[in-house]
Short mmCIF file of C-alpha atoms in Angstrom, two decimals:
data_model
loop_
_atom_site.label_atom_id
_atom_site.label_comp_id
_atom_site.label_asym_id
_atom_site.label_seq_id
_atom_site.Cartn_x
_atom_site.Cartn_y
_atom_site.Cartn_z
CA MET F 1 31.14 10.56 -30.81
CA ASN F 2 29.44 11.33 -27.53
CA ARG F 3 31.81 13.73 -25.72
CA GLN F 4 30.40 12.62 -22.35
CA ALA F 5 31.75 9.12 -23.04
CA ILE F 6 35.25 10.54 -23.44
CA ASP F 7 35.65 13.12 -20.68
CA GLY F 8 32.43 13.30 -18.67
CA PRO F 9 32.00 12.18 -15.05
CA LEU F 10 30.51 8.88 -16.25
CA ALA F 11 33.45 8.15 -18.58
CA PRO F 12 34.95 5.46 -16.28
CA LEU F 13 31.87 3.34 -16.96
CA CYS F 14 32.21 3.60 -20.73
CA VAL F 15 34.27 0.46 -21.42
CA ILE F 16 32.70 -0.77 -24.69
CA ASP F 17 33.52 0.96 -27.97
CA ARG F 18 30.54 -0.39 -29.85
CA LEU F 19 27.61 -2.71 -29.18
CA GLU F 20 26.08 -4.00 -32.43
CA VAL F 21 22.56 -5.44 -32.29
CA GLY F 22 21.03 -7.25 -35.27
CA PRO F 23 20.01 -7.74 -37.96
CA VAL F 24 17.42 -10.29 -36.91
CA SER F 25 17.13 -13.71 -38.51
CA LEU F 26 13.49 -14.75 -38.66
CA GLU F 27 11.48 -17.96 -38.95
CA PRO F 28 7.75 -18.51 -38.27
CA ARG F 29 8.48 -19.81 -34.73
CA ARG F 30 11.93 -18.39 -34.04
CA LEU F 31 14.03 -15.26 -34.07
CA ALA F 32 17.79 -14.88 -33.63
CA MET F 33 19.41 -11.51 -32.88
CA PRO F 34 23.21 -11.16 -33.00
CA TYR F 35 24.87 -9.17 -30.20
CA VAL F 36 28.45 -8.05 -30.90
CA VAL F 37 30.74 -6.20 -28.47
CA VAL F 38 33.74 -4.32 -29.83
CA ALA F 39 36.12 -3.19 -27.08
CA GLY F 40 39.87 -2.72 -26.64
CA GLY F 41 40.61 -3.83 -30.17
CA GLY F 42 38.77 -7.12 -29.75
CA ARG F 43 35.42 -8.41 -30.86
CA THR F 44 33.12 -10.99 -29.24
CA GLU F 45 29.68 -12.16 -30.27
CA THR F 46 26.63 -14.02 -28.99
CA ARG F 47 23.00 -14.42 -30.08
CA LEU F 48 19.69 -13.73 -28.44
CA LEU F 49 17.20 -16.47 -29.36
CA CYS F 50 13.42 -16.56 -28.94
CA ARG F 51 11.35 -19.64 -29.74
CA PHE F 52 7.55 -19.74 -29.88
CA GLU F 53 5.13 -22.64 -29.52
CA GLU F 54 3.08 -21.48 -32.51
CA GLU F 55 3.74 -19.69 -35.79
CA VAL F 56 3.75 -15.99 -34.98
CA PHE F 57 5.89 -14.48 -37.77
CA ASP F 58 5.73 -14.30 -41.55
CA PRO F 59 9.39 -13.98 -42.59
CA SER F 60 8.36 -12.29 -45.84
CA ALA F 61 6.47 -9.47 -44.08
CA ARG F 62 8.21 -6.19 -43.35
CA ALA F 63 6.03 -5.56 -40.27
CA ASP F 64 7.09 -8.90 -38.82
CA PHE F 65 10.77 -8.05 -39.26
CA ASN F 66 10.06 -4.76 -37.52
CA LEU F 67 8.36 -6.45 -34.52
CA ALA F 68 11.07 -9.14 -34.32
CA SER F 69 13.82 -6.48 -34.46
CA LEU F 70 12.17 -4.57 -31.62
CA THR F 71 11.87 -7.77 -29.60
CA GLY F 72 15.53 -8.58 -30.05
CA ALA F 73 16.69 -5.03 -29.31
CA GLN F 74 15.27 -4.76 -25.78
CA VAL F 75 18.18 -6.35 -23.90
CA ALA F 76 20.51 -3.67 -25.29
CA LEU F 77 18.60 -0.87 -23.56
CA ASN F 78 20.43 -1.76 -20.34
CA TYR F 79 23.87 -0.76 -21.64
CA GLY F 80 23.81 2.91 -22.63
CA LEU F 81 26.05 3.79 -19.69
CA PHE F 82 28.77 1.41 -20.83
CA CYS F 83 29.01 1.96 -24.61
CA ARG F 84 30.30 4.77 -26.78
CA GLU F 85 28.01 3.59 -29.52
CA ILE F 86 25.07 1.21 -29.88
CA VAL F 87 24.20 0.20 -33.44
CA PHE F 88 20.68 -1.15 -34.01
CA ARG F 89 20.45 -2.93 -37.37
CA GLY F 90 16.96 -3.45 -38.72
CA PRO F 91 13.91 -1.63 -40.13
CA PHE F 92 13.35 0.73 -37.20
CA ASP F 93 10.93 3.53 -38.02
CA PRO F 94 10.87 7.04 -36.45
CA ILE F 95 8.46 5.89 -33.70
CA ASP F 96 10.75 2.98 -32.80
CA ARG F 97 13.88 5.13 -32.78
CA ARG F 98 12.34 7.67 -30.47
CA PHE F 99 11.10 4.91 -28.16
CA LEU F 100 14.45 3.10 -28.02
CA ALA F 101 16.41 6.32 -27.45
CA SER F 102 14.09 7.48 -24.69
CA MET F 103 14.03 4.17 -22.85
CA ALA F 104 17.82 3.73 -23.18
CA GLU F 105 18.38 7.16 -21.65
CA ASN F 106 15.89 6.62 -18.84
CA THR F 107 17.38 3.19 -18.06
CA ALA F 108 20.90 4.66 -17.99
CA ARG F 109 19.83 7.15 -15.35
CA GLU F 110 18.08 4.47 -13.29
CA ILE F 111 21.11 2.17 -13.43
CA TYR F 112 23.49 5.01 -12.55
CA VAL F 113 21.48 5.85 -9.42
CA LYS F 114 20.42 2.38 -8.28
CA LYS F 115 23.49 0.34 -9.24
CA PHE F 116 26.38 2.81 -8.86
CA LEU F 117 25.32 5.49 -6.37
CA GLU F 118 23.75 2.97 -4.00
CA PRO F 119 25.61 -0.03 -2.49
CA ASN F 120 26.05 -2.86 -5.00
CA PRO F 121 27.94 -6.00 -3.93
CA PHE F 122 28.65 -6.94 -7.55
CA LEU F 123 30.98 -3.98 -8.23
CA VAL F 124 34.75 -3.66 -7.86
CA GLY F 125 37.30 -0.90 -8.39
CA GLU F 126 36.63 2.67 -9.40
CA ALA F 127 32.97 1.97 -10.15
CA THR F 128 32.28 1.63 -6.42
CA GLN F 129 33.17 5.32 -5.92
CA MET F 130 31.18 7.03 -8.66
CA PRO F 131 30.29 10.66 -7.94
CA ALA F 132 26.65 11.77 -7.82
CA VAL F 133 26.44 14.31 -10.63
CA ARG F 134 23.25 15.67 -12.13
CA GLN F 135 23.52 15.92 -15.92
CA PRO F 136 21.29 16.65 -18.91
CA GLU F 137 21.90 13.07 -20.14
CA TYR F 138 23.17 9.91 -18.47
CA SER F 139 23.71 7.52 -21.35
CA ASN F 140 27.21 7.53 -22.79
CA ALA F 141 26.07 5.88 -26.02
CA GLU F 142 25.35 7.41 -29.36
CA LEU F 143 22.53 5.36 -30.91
CA ARG F 144 22.84 4.59 -34.61
CA PHE F 145 20.25 3.06 -36.94
CA PRO F 146 21.97 2.34 -40.28
CA ASP F 147 18.94 0.53 -41.74
CA ALA F 148 16.34 3.01 -40.50
CA VAL F 149 13.14 3.53 -42.45
CA GLN F 150 11.49 6.93 -42.59
CA VAL F 151 7.85 5.86 -42.86
CA PRO F 152 6.10 4.22 -39.87
CA VAL F 153 5.94 0.44 -40.22
CA ARG F 154 2.36 -0.71 -39.75
CA SER F 155 1.09 -4.23 -39.12
CA PRO F 156 -2.03 -4.74 -41.25
CA VAL F 157 -2.67 -8.22 -39.80
CA TRP F 158 -2.80 -6.89 -36.22
CA THR F 159 -6.44 -6.80 -35.24
CA SER F 160 -7.72 -7.30 -31.73
CA ASP F 161 -10.71 -7.68 -29.44
CA VAL F 162 -11.00 -5.58 -26.27
CA SER F 163 -12.35 -8.64 -24.48
CA GLY F 164 -9.12 -10.50 -25.26
CA PHE F 165 -6.70 -10.22 -22.34
CA GLY F 166 -3.10 -11.34 -22.14
CA VAL F 167 -1.61 -11.63 -18.64
CA LEU F 168 2.17 -11.36 -18.54
CA SER F 169 2.78 -14.29 -16.23
CA SER F 170 5.62 -15.28 -13.93
CA GLY F 171 4.21 -17.71 -11.37
CA GLY F 172 3.98 -14.97 -8.76
CA LYS F 173 0.95 -13.81 -6.81
CA ASP F 174 0.27 -10.75 -8.97
CA SER F 175 -0.19 -12.52 -12.30
CA LEU F 176 -2.12 -15.38 -10.66
CA LEU F 177 -4.53 -12.96 -9.00
CA SER F 178 -4.94 -11.02 -12.26
CA LEU F 179 -5.83 -14.26 -14.04
CA GLY F 180 -8.34 -15.30 -11.37
CA LEU F 181 -10.06 -11.90 -11.32
CA LEU F 182 -10.45 -11.76 -15.10
CA GLU F 183 -11.87 -15.28 -15.18
CA GLU F 184 -14.35 -14.46 -12.42
CA LEU F 185 -15.40 -11.37 -14.39
CA GLY F 186 -16.33 -13.65 -17.29
CA TYR F 187 -13.29 -13.22 -19.56
CA GLU F 188 -10.99 -15.90 -20.94
CA PRO F 189 -7.53 -14.42 -20.35
CA HIS F 190 -4.38 -15.87 -21.86
CA SER F 191 -1.38 -16.45 -19.58
CA LEU F 192 1.75 -15.37 -21.47
CA PHE F 193 4.92 -16.85 -19.96
CA VAL F 194 8.40 -15.84 -21.09
CA ASN F 195 10.80 -18.65 -20.22
CA GLU F 196 14.42 -17.61 -19.71
CA SER F 197 16.76 -20.49 -20.45
CA GLY F 198 18.30 -20.54 -16.96
CA ARG F 199 16.97 -21.47 -13.52
CA HIS F 200 14.94 -18.27 -13.32
CA TRP F 201 12.28 -20.33 -15.11
CA TYR F 202 11.87 -22.45 -11.97
CA THR F 203 9.87 -19.59 -10.45
CA ALA F 204 7.20 -19.95 -13.13
CA LEU F 205 7.35 -23.69 -13.70
CA ASN F 206 4.66 -24.85 -11.23
CA ALA F 207 2.17 -22.28 -12.45
CA HIS F 208 2.93 -22.89 -16.12
CA ARG F 209 2.49 -26.65 -15.81
CA TYR F 210 -0.78 -26.24 -13.93
CA LEU F 211 -2.24 -23.67 -16.33
CA ALA F 212 -1.03 -25.53 -19.43
CA ARG F 213 -2.89 -28.58 -18.11
CA THR F 214 -6.08 -26.83 -16.96
CA ARG F 215 -6.22 -24.03 -19.59
CA PRO F 216 -4.27 -25.44 -22.54
CA ASN F 217 -5.70 -23.11 -25.18
CA ARG F 218 -5.07 -20.03 -23.07
CA THR F 219 -1.51 -20.65 -21.90
CA ALA F 220 1.51 -19.71 -24.02
CA ARG F 221 5.24 -19.90 -23.47
CA VAL F 222 8.04 -18.04 -25.22
CA TRP F 223 11.53 -19.46 -24.66
CA THR F 224 14.38 -16.94 -24.71
CA THR F 225 18.10 -16.83 -24.00
CA SER F 226 17.94 -13.29 -22.60
CA ASP F 227 19.45 -14.51 -19.30
CA ARG F 228 22.48 -15.84 -21.20
CA VAL F 229 22.91 -12.54 -23.01
CA PHE F 230 22.66 -10.63 -19.72
CA ALA F 231 25.36 -12.87 -18.20
CA TRP F 232 27.52 -12.52 -21.34
CA MET F 233 27.28 -8.73 -21.13
CA LEU F 234 28.34 -8.78 -17.47
CA ARG F 235 31.54 -10.51 -18.53
CA GLN F 236 32.28 -7.55 -20.82
CA LEU F 237 32.20 -5.10 -17.88
CA PRO F 238 35.52 -5.08 -15.95
CA PHE F 239 33.98 -3.39 -12.89
CA VAL F 240 31.60 -6.34 -12.28
CA ARG F 241 32.96 -9.11 -10.06
CA SER F 242 34.12 -12.09 -12.11
CA ASP F 243 32.34 -14.44 -9.69
CA PHE F 244 29.00 -12.65 -10.03
CA ALA F 245 27.19 -15.92 -10.77
CA ARG F 246 28.15 -17.33 -7.36
CA LEU F 247 27.20 -14.27 -5.33
CA ARG F 248 23.86 -14.72 -3.54
CA SER F 249 21.73 -11.61 -3.88
CA ASP F 250 18.09 -10.65 -4.30
CA GLU F 251 19.06 -8.05 -6.92
CA TYR F 252 20.40 -8.25 -10.47
CA PRO F 253 23.99 -6.95 -10.80
CA ILE F 254 23.28 -4.24 -13.40
CA ARG F 255 20.12 -4.52 -15.48
CA LEU F 256 16.89 -2.62 -14.79
CA TRP F 257 15.11 -2.91 -18.16
CA THR F 258 13.76 -6.44 -17.66
CA VAL F 259 9.96 -6.32 -17.89
CA GLY F 260 10.35 -4.69 -21.31
CA VAL F 261 12.38 -7.69 -22.51
CA PHE F 262 9.63 -10.10 -21.40
CA LEU F 263 6.83 -7.87 -22.66
CA PHE F 264 8.17 -7.58 -26.20
CA GLY F 265 8.79 -11.32 -26.18
CA ALA F 266 5.05 -11.81 -25.62
CA LEU F 267 3.76 -9.24 -28.14
CA ALA F 268 3.97 -11.55 -31.15
CA VAL F 269 1.75 -14.05 -29.32
CA ALA F 270 -0.66 -11.27 -28.34
CA ARG F 271 -0.90 -10.27 -32.01
CA LYS F 272 -1.43 -13.85 -33.18
CA ARG F 273 -4.22 -14.38 -30.62
CA ARG F 274 -5.87 -10.99 -31.29
CA LEU F 275 -5.52 -9.82 -27.70
CA GLY F 276 -6.44 -6.17 -27.17
CA ARG F 277 -5.33 -5.74 -23.58
CA VAL F 278 -2.05 -6.64 -21.89
CA VAL F 279 -2.22 -6.90 -18.11
CA ILE F 280 0.89 -6.63 -15.95
CA GLY F 281 0.60 -7.47 -12.25
CA ASP F 282 2.00 -4.38 -10.54
CA GLU F 283 0.81 -3.04 -7.21
CA TYR F 284 0.46 0.26 -5.37
CA ASP F 285 4.07 0.75 -4.30
CA THR F 286 5.79 0.21 -7.67
CA THR F 287 5.10 3.74 -8.93
CA GLU F 288 7.82 5.86 -7.34
CA ARG F 289 9.37 9.24 -8.06
CA LYS F 290 12.40 10.08 -5.95
CA GLU F 291 15.61 12.11 -5.98
CA HIS F 292 19.18 11.12 -5.15
CA ALA F 293 21.55 14.08 -4.75
CA GLY F 294 19.21 16.10 -6.95
CA ILE F 295 18.93 13.37 -9.61
CA PRO F 296 15.28 12.42 -10.25
CA HIS F 297 14.57 8.72 -10.71
CA TYR F 298 11.94 5.97 -10.39
CA ASP F 299 13.70 3.95 -7.68
CA GLY F 300 14.60 1.27 -10.23
CA LEU F 301 10.92 0.46 -10.73
CA TYR F 302 10.11 2.33 -13.94
CA ASP F 303 9.14 -0.80 -15.87
CA GLN F 304 6.74 -1.74 -13.07
CA SER F 305 5.19 1.72 -12.75
CA ARG F 306 2.02 3.28 -14.04
CA TYR F 307 4.19 5.60 -16.15
CA PHE F 308 5.54 2.57 -18.01
CA ASP F 309 2.04 1.26 -18.73
CA GLU F 310 0.96 4.63 -20.08
CA ALA F 311 4.13 5.09 -22.13
CA MET F 312 3.70 1.65 -23.69
CA THR F 313 0.03 2.28 -24.47
CA ARG F 314 0.97 5.52 -26.26
CA TYR F 315 3.72 3.70 -28.15
CA TYR F 316 1.28 0.97 -29.24
CA ARG F 317 -1.17 3.61 -30.42
CA ARG F 318 1.46 5.44 -32.45
CA LYS F 319 2.53 2.17 -34.04
CA GLY F 320 -1.07 1.42 -34.96
CA TRP F 321 -1.12 -1.64 -32.69
CA PRO F 322 -4.57 -2.08 -31.09
CA LEU F 323 -3.27 -2.71 -27.57
CA VAL F 324 -3.79 -1.16 -24.14
CA GLN F 325 -1.54 -2.00 -21.19
CA PHE F 326 -2.38 -1.66 -17.49
CA SER F 327 -2.44 -3.42 -14.13
CA LEU F 328 -5.62 -4.52 -12.40
CA LEU F 329 -3.85 -4.22 -9.04
CA ARG F 330 -2.52 -0.64 -8.87
CA SER F 331 -4.73 0.26 -5.90
CA MET F 332 -3.68 -2.80 -3.87
CA SER F 333 -0.80 -3.31 -1.46
CA GLU F 334 1.28 -6.44 -1.79
CA LEU F 335 -0.34 -7.67 1.43
CA LEU F 336 -3.87 -7.17 0.09
CA ILE F 337 -2.93 -8.94 -3.14
CA GLN F 338 -1.68 -11.95 -1.20
CA LYS F 339 -4.76 -11.98 1.03
CA THR F 340 -7.15 -11.76 -1.92
CA LEU F 341 -5.40 -14.54 -3.84
CA VAL F 342 -5.59 -16.90 -0.85
CA GLU F 343 -9.23 -16.15 -0.07
CA ARG F 344 -10.62 -16.11 -3.61
CA TYR F 345 -8.46 -18.49 -5.61
CA PRO F 346 -6.71 -21.04 -3.35
CA GLU F 347 -6.13 -23.42 -6.27
CA LEU F 348 -4.12 -20.70 -8.04
CA GLN F 349 -2.35 -19.64 -4.85
CA SER F 350 -1.05 -23.19 -4.39
CA GLN F 351 0.96 -22.69 -7.62
CA GLN F 352 2.51 -19.45 -6.38
CA LEU F 353 6.30 -19.21 -6.26
CA SER F 354 8.33 -16.03 -5.84
CA CYS F 355 11.73 -17.49 -4.85
CA HIS F 356 14.56 -17.12 -7.39
CA ALA F 357 16.69 -19.68 -5.55
CA ALA F 358 14.09 -22.43 -5.92
CA HIS F 359 14.95 -26.08 -6.57
CA LEU F 360 13.33 -29.17 -8.05
CA GLU F 361 12.15 -31.80 -5.62
CA LYS F 362 10.29 -34.89 -6.81
CA GLY F 363 9.16 -33.17 -9.99
CA ARG F 364 7.87 -30.01 -8.34
CA VAL F 365 9.64 -26.73 -7.73
CA LYS F 366 10.09 -25.81 -4.07
CA PRO F 367 11.14 -22.47 -2.53
CA CYS F 368 14.52 -22.12 -0.76
CA GLY F 369 12.95 -20.77 2.44
CA ARG F 370 15.97 -18.52 3.11
CA CYS F 371 15.87 -15.54 0.76
CA GLU F 372 14.21 -12.15 1.18
CA LYS F 373 11.30 -13.08 -1.06
CA CYS F 374 10.62 -16.21 0.96
CA ARG F 375 10.65 -14.21 4.21
CA ARG F 376 8.21 -11.76 2.69
CA ILE F 377 5.78 -14.38 1.36
CA VAL F 378 5.83 -16.50 4.53
CA SER F 379 5.31 -13.45 6.74
CA MET F 380 2.34 -12.17 4.74
CA LEU F 381 0.63 -15.55 4.57
CA SER F 382 1.18 -16.16 8.26
CA ALA F 383 0.01 -12.64 9.18
CA PHE F 384 -3.58 -13.33 8.17
CA GLY F 385 -3.66 -16.98 9.16
CA ALA F 386 -2.98 -18.68 5.81
CA ASP F 387 -0.70 -21.71 5.62
CA PRO F 388 2.53 -21.16 3.65
CA ALA F 389 2.76 -24.93 3.26
CA ALA F 390 0.08 -24.64 0.56
CA CYS F 391 2.71 -23.24 -1.82
CA GLY F 392 5.58 -25.48 -0.79
CA TYR F 393 7.11 -24.24 2.45
CA THR F 394 8.03 -26.76 5.15
CA ALA F 395 7.30 -26.22 8.84
CA ASN F 396 10.97 -25.57 9.55
CA GLN F 397 11.24 -23.06 6.69
CA ILE F 398 8.19 -21.20 7.98
CA GLU F 399 9.61 -20.86 11.47
CA ASP F 400 13.05 -19.89 10.15
CA CYS F 401 11.55 -17.20 7.91
CA LEU F 402 9.53 -15.68 10.75
CA ASP F 403 12.55 -15.73 13.03
CA ALA F 404 14.80 -14.12 10.38
CA LEU F 405 12.15 -11.47 9.70
CA VAL F 406 13.08 -9.84 12.99
CA ASP F 407 16.69 -9.13 12.02
CA LYS F 408 16.63 -8.94 8.23
CA ALA F 409 14.78 -6.35 6.20
CA VAL F 410 12.25 -7.07 3.47
CA HIS F 411 11.81 -5.10 0.24
CA GLN F 412 8.29 -4.01 1.03
CA GLU F 413 6.28 -0.83 1.38
CA ALA F 414 7.08 0.45 4.89
CA VAL F 415 3.47 0.68 6.07
CA ALA F 416 2.78 -2.88 4.87
CA ALA F 417 5.91 -4.24 6.59
CA ARG F 418 4.95 -2.64 9.90
CA HIS F 419 1.35 -3.85 9.63
CA VAL F 420 2.55 -7.39 8.91
CA LEU F 421 4.66 -7.32 12.08
CA TRP F 422 1.65 -6.07 14.02
CA LEU F 423 -0.56 -8.87 12.68
CA LEU F 424 2.10 -11.49 13.40
CA ASP F 425 2.54 -10.13 16.93
CA ARG F 426 -1.20 -10.41 17.56
CA ARG F 427 -1.11 -14.04 16.44
CA GLY F 428 1.88 -14.81 18.64
CA ARG F 429 4.01 -15.74 15.61
CA LEU F 430 7.03 -13.56 16.45
CA PRO F 431 9.88 -14.38 18.84
CA ASP F 432 9.96 -12.44 22.10
CA ARG F 433 12.73 -10.09 20.92
CA ALA F 434 10.41 -8.82 18.20
CA ARG F 435 7.39 -7.99 20.34
CA ASN F 436 5.79 -4.54 19.82
CA ARG F 437 7.87 -3.70 16.72
CA GLY F 438 4.89 -3.47 14.43
CA LYS F 439 2.12 -0.91 14.15
CA GLU F 440 -1.50 -1.17 13.11
CA LEU F 441 -1.77 0.59 9.74
CA PRO F 442 -5.10 -0.65 8.36
CA GLU F 443 -4.98 1.45 5.18
CA VAL F 444 -2.80 -1.25 3.60
CA LEU F 445 -5.78 -3.62 3.53
CA ASN F 446 -7.90 -1.03 1.71
CA LEU F 447 -7.93 -0.23 -1.96
CA ARG F 448 -5.95 3.03 -2.15
CA PHE F 449 -6.40 5.61 -4.89
CA HIS F 450 -3.73 8.26 -5.31
CA GLU F 451 -3.14 10.89 -8.00
CA ASP F 452 0.18 9.40 -9.08
CA ARG F 453 0.25 5.79 -7.89
CA ALA F 454 -3.32 4.72 -8.60
CA PRO F 455 -5.68 7.43 -9.89
CA PRO F 456 -9.34 6.39 -10.22
CA GLY F 457 -9.05 6.62 -14.01
CA TYR F 458 -6.26 4.07 -14.40
CA LEU F 459 -8.73 1.30 -15.29
CA PRO F 460 -10.82 1.14 -18.48
CA ASP F 461 -14.42 2.28 -17.97
CA ASP F 462 -15.98 -1.09 -18.78
CA LEU F 463 -13.78 -2.88 -16.24
CA ARG F 464 -13.64 -0.46 -13.32
CA ALA F 465 -17.02 -0.93 -11.57
CA PRO F 466 -17.23 -4.75 -11.76
CA LEU F 467 -13.58 -5.14 -10.75
CA LEU F 468 -13.98 -2.79 -7.77
CA ARG F 469 -17.02 -4.72 -6.59
CA LEU F 470 -14.99 -7.94 -6.60
CA LEU F 471 -11.96 -6.44 -4.88
CA LEU F 472 -14.03 -4.82 -2.14
CA GLU F 473 -15.27 -8.25 -1.07
CA ASN F 474 -11.75 -8.95 0.27
CA ALA F 475 -10.52 -5.43 1.03
CA SER F 476 -11.45 -3.49 4.16
CA GLY F 477 -12.79 -0.68 2.01
CA ALA F 478 -11.62 1.96 -0.46
CA LEU F 479 -9.66 5.12 0.33
CA ILE F 480 -8.71 8.14 -1.75
CA ARG F 481 -5.87 10.52 -0.97
CA ARG F 482 -7.03 14.06 -0.22
CA GLY F 483 -4.09 16.30 0.60
CA ARG F 484 -2.15 14.56 3.38
CA SER F 485 -4.85 12.18 4.57
CA TRP F 486 -6.93 9.22 3.41
CA GLU F 487 -10.70 9.49 3.05
CA SER F 488 -13.22 6.69 2.57
CA ILE F 489 -14.89 6.53 -0.82
CA THR F 490 -17.53 4.31 -2.40
CA ALA F 491 -17.08 2.21 -5.51
CA GLU F 492 -19.77 4.30 -7.23
CA SER F 493 -17.88 7.54 -6.54
CA LEU F 494 -14.62 6.01 -7.74
CA ASP F 495 -16.28 4.89 -10.96
CA ARG F 496 -17.73 8.36 -11.56
CA ILE F 497 -14.39 10.10 -10.88
CA GLY F 498 -12.58 7.59 -13.07
CA ARG F 499 -14.95 8.14 -15.99
CA GLU F 500 -14.54 11.89 -15.74
CA ALA F 501 -10.75 11.60 -15.53
CA ARG F 502 -10.52 9.47 -18.68
CA ARG F 503 -12.36 12.12 -20.70
CA VAL F 504 -9.51 14.60 -20.29
CA ARG F 505 -5.82 14.34 -21.10
CA PRO F 506 -3.68 13.34 -18.08
CA SER F 507 -1.98 16.29 -16.39
CA ARG F 508 1.73 16.94 -16.54
CA THR F 509 2.01 15.81 -12.91
CA ALA F 510 1.71 12.23 -14.12
CA ARG F 511 4.75 12.57 -16.40
CA ALA F 512 8.41 11.84 -15.90
CA PRO F 513 10.28 14.00 -13.37
CA GLU F 514 13.30 14.65 -15.58
CA PRO F 515 12.66 17.87 -17.57
CA THR F 516 15.14 17.08 -20.35
CA THR F 517 14.13 13.47 -21.01
CA ASP F 518 10.57 12.20 -21.01
CA PRO F 519 10.43 8.38 -21.07
CA ASN F 520 6.67 8.66 -21.20
CA LEU F 521 7.07 9.92 -24.80
CA ASP F 522 4.88 12.97 -24.45
#
């Protein structure tokens, strides 16, 4: 028993005696993973389902049971804070066990800081007053693997081609730009959509329908009930408001391990299609290392950070899976991503949707025009003269978003938010009360290379030079961080520095900040 779960400072959060996950039930196009909560003398159960549009599993193969078990286990990594014990049933090998334990611990720390030490409208009772205490470990759960295997489980059928790209797709600007860039570079990337069973799928629906029609052999969808399992788990936590489903918020109530759920859902398709590279659309400001009351953390963005990409690539390598994971967009601000998508690929941009409160209207999904994401998208498009109507906004929604931008914050890199206000002010798109609030910060429209956020070596050698040449056609230039200032740099110099950097092992400065737990699996 984990003593911390009984008498530690995080004990009030430990309300589940045991979470049992698995064993998986497997068919060629379907997996089902039982989730069982044992708490207060009672027992309740649900199932995580994943359905595929093609046959991706051989139910008689041990490696396929291993991959399916890993896929089904990801949701559970959000609940180490709340359980005395998590039991993972299935053929998990030593590499898997280390991965799951490390990511569960890291996620517990992120959730503790971001969901309990910072304001969270979904919480009630004692959980709203949690103390900020630095500890060697943050997860309350002891992880158990009763069916563990001692020899690494390999997948002999997993072969790949480095020219085969899978783009983890959501209907947002990042995955659409990644797709467009790869196609322009001469590749035939596959868009891999993971369809949650609830309305969250609306965000991706326009893009999926368009790509399935125009690129039918390179568009895949995995249907999953992960959203139902997340909601079911919230009902097991007494400190979460019972009306959480009716509370309007731009944040999830508890979970922070979400990209990992979608990513593992897409891996079986990547294996079937022999894809050697998995691209995730993450930008410059998603790699963060911060402290809260002495507690190091990733600002809730670990699974969007460069550290996550590198940790996953190392995990794939140790498993013998021929995959590399990275983002094409690490050097780009959100504003530059939006600008590039509009200017280079307007037909893809017209499918863009980032609103999680979207609705169906005459067979097409439309944004709500009221949420933080809508304010952000409308403001960026308007800042450089693009028309938000191209992706579904009405004239009234556009004006309302720009008016609300003055009084309501956006979740955006500070320099980008100020530069957007400056651009809007120059165009006369802000109300009088907002005049002169912005500031010209032109670095946000440059490619930016930084030791931690976007080092020159983050891209594969064969991709770096041609990609940089494309991106510089829409960026103002390229900058590299030297000490406390930005310096201009050429694409040729970046390519040379990147090649040199990839010949040596990354330094410890690129690792996790927590000395006792390394989610990058060093």
